[in-house]
Amino acid sequence: MKKDEAMIELSDVSKSFTLHNQGGAVLPVMEGAALKVAPGECVALTGASGAGKSTLMRVIYGNYLAASGRVLVGGLDVAQAEPRQILALRRETLGYVSQFLRVVPRVPTLDVVAEPLLALGRDRAASLDKAGALLRRLNIPERLWGLSPTTFSGGEQQRVNIARGFAYDYPALLLDEPTASLDVQNRETVLALIEEAKARGAAIIGIFHDTGARNQVCDREIDVSGFTPGQAA
Amino acid sequence: MTPLLQVKGIKKHYGMRIGCADVSFDLYPGEVMGIVGESGSGKSTLLNCLAGHLPPDAGQVIFDTRVDGPADTVTMSEPERRMLGRTDWAFVHQHARDGLRMSVSAGGNIGERLMAVGDRHYGQIRDRAIDWLGRVEIDESRVDDRPTAFSGGMQQRLQIARNLVTGPRLVFMDEPTGGLDVSVQARLLDLLRGLVREMGLSAIIVTHDLAVVRLLADRLMVMKDGHVVEGGLTDQVLDDPQHAYTQLLVSSVLQV
């Protein structure tokens, strides 16, 4: 990929929800969404709560099905791709730190964090080392590493989620409120991780309600209210 | 890449009633597919047609065999299909009793499949049986016990060991975690995920438990009245269901 080429590129993306079991109501939630993110760039999605920031992020991750338009990530059109192509993209190219941690019960935290590396067939010992280093940076005490994160506090789960999202150097990253519910020190660590990812050339799209964090790491802002149907952009 | 399994237009009727109809899909190496739907939706009928337990009325089930490449398993000879069932295919039943020989020791249950493919050295067979007991977290000291002396969860793990010992490439599973208590379920899910990743298995898992498919399956097929109403990436189908029936299914799950 050339340096000036976009890593993530959306054009004319729309999304609606049809509620078949509630009288077939159709809710158009997005129209004409377009954006471009280059390697090494961090772009913030802004807009009021309910404007569709998370929806747009989920469309990019392939979690929501786009009704129309193109969603190119690393050259693959997520809106049209086969499940196995999207899964390969998620393994090799596109990381996603959601607001909630979803794991198999009883799997130790260290394994949860190392999973993206193990899924790529990386050496187990090296993967666990990397996972441990991230957990240490994010102040998860070593005595907790052998336990499942399902029993952790909200803030700890959030940090485990972040550690997992940064275990592998994804070329593209989606971050949904990565600094929410973190104390000052951990917030600094997360912002440093984002800066490092940018420096190695990752294309990042983030949602930050924390204005200070947004100003510190983001190069641009995109107001998703412009993609709300029936409103002038 | 050649699909490991190509299913084309599978149809099965029970008299006038539809078991399943017009089911087609490709499964690639390493892919895990879940089939969900309420009871009576045709998912077990479909699984049994795919695995050669029921003859479909129409359609093809083309498997990429090691020796001859893609071959239609519906029309191949019975001995050939049985050989597949002992080597490249595995079938994990909902009730472990259906997949185990209850009067034979745990070690014997695992060893039997090895002997079926030509292993004769007793010591080696026993060593591999013990190795597999360890992988499914059953203590070595239980190798000579019969499965009747095992708990339900242990029986299920033994059934999995018996099925996977010959290194199959495709595993059919019918409600593998059904009837187990949730703590045993979680352990079994973690075990299955690990085995799928280490061995590069492909699997087709029939279940009505949406939490199980979310954790195990890469992709999902939703069945209703014998037809596939929706398919796609597992988390996409569960989080953004398009069909009325899938929406009903997803919204009916009780929150814990």
Coordinates of N, CA and C in Angstrom, one line a residue, chain A residues 30 42 94 115 125:
Chain A
M30 N -28.7 6.0 8.8 CA -27.5 6.6 8.2 C -27.6 6.7 6.7
C42 N -5.2 9.4 13.0 CA -6.3 9.1 14.0 C -7.4 10.0 13.8
L94 N -7.7 -5.6 11.0 CA -8.6 -4.7 11.7 C -8.9 -5.1 13.1
E115 N -4.7 -13.8 22.9 CA -5.5 -14.5 21.9 C -5.3 -14.0 20.4
A125 N 4.9 -18.8 23.8 CA 5.6 -18.1 24.9 C 5.8 -16.6 24.6

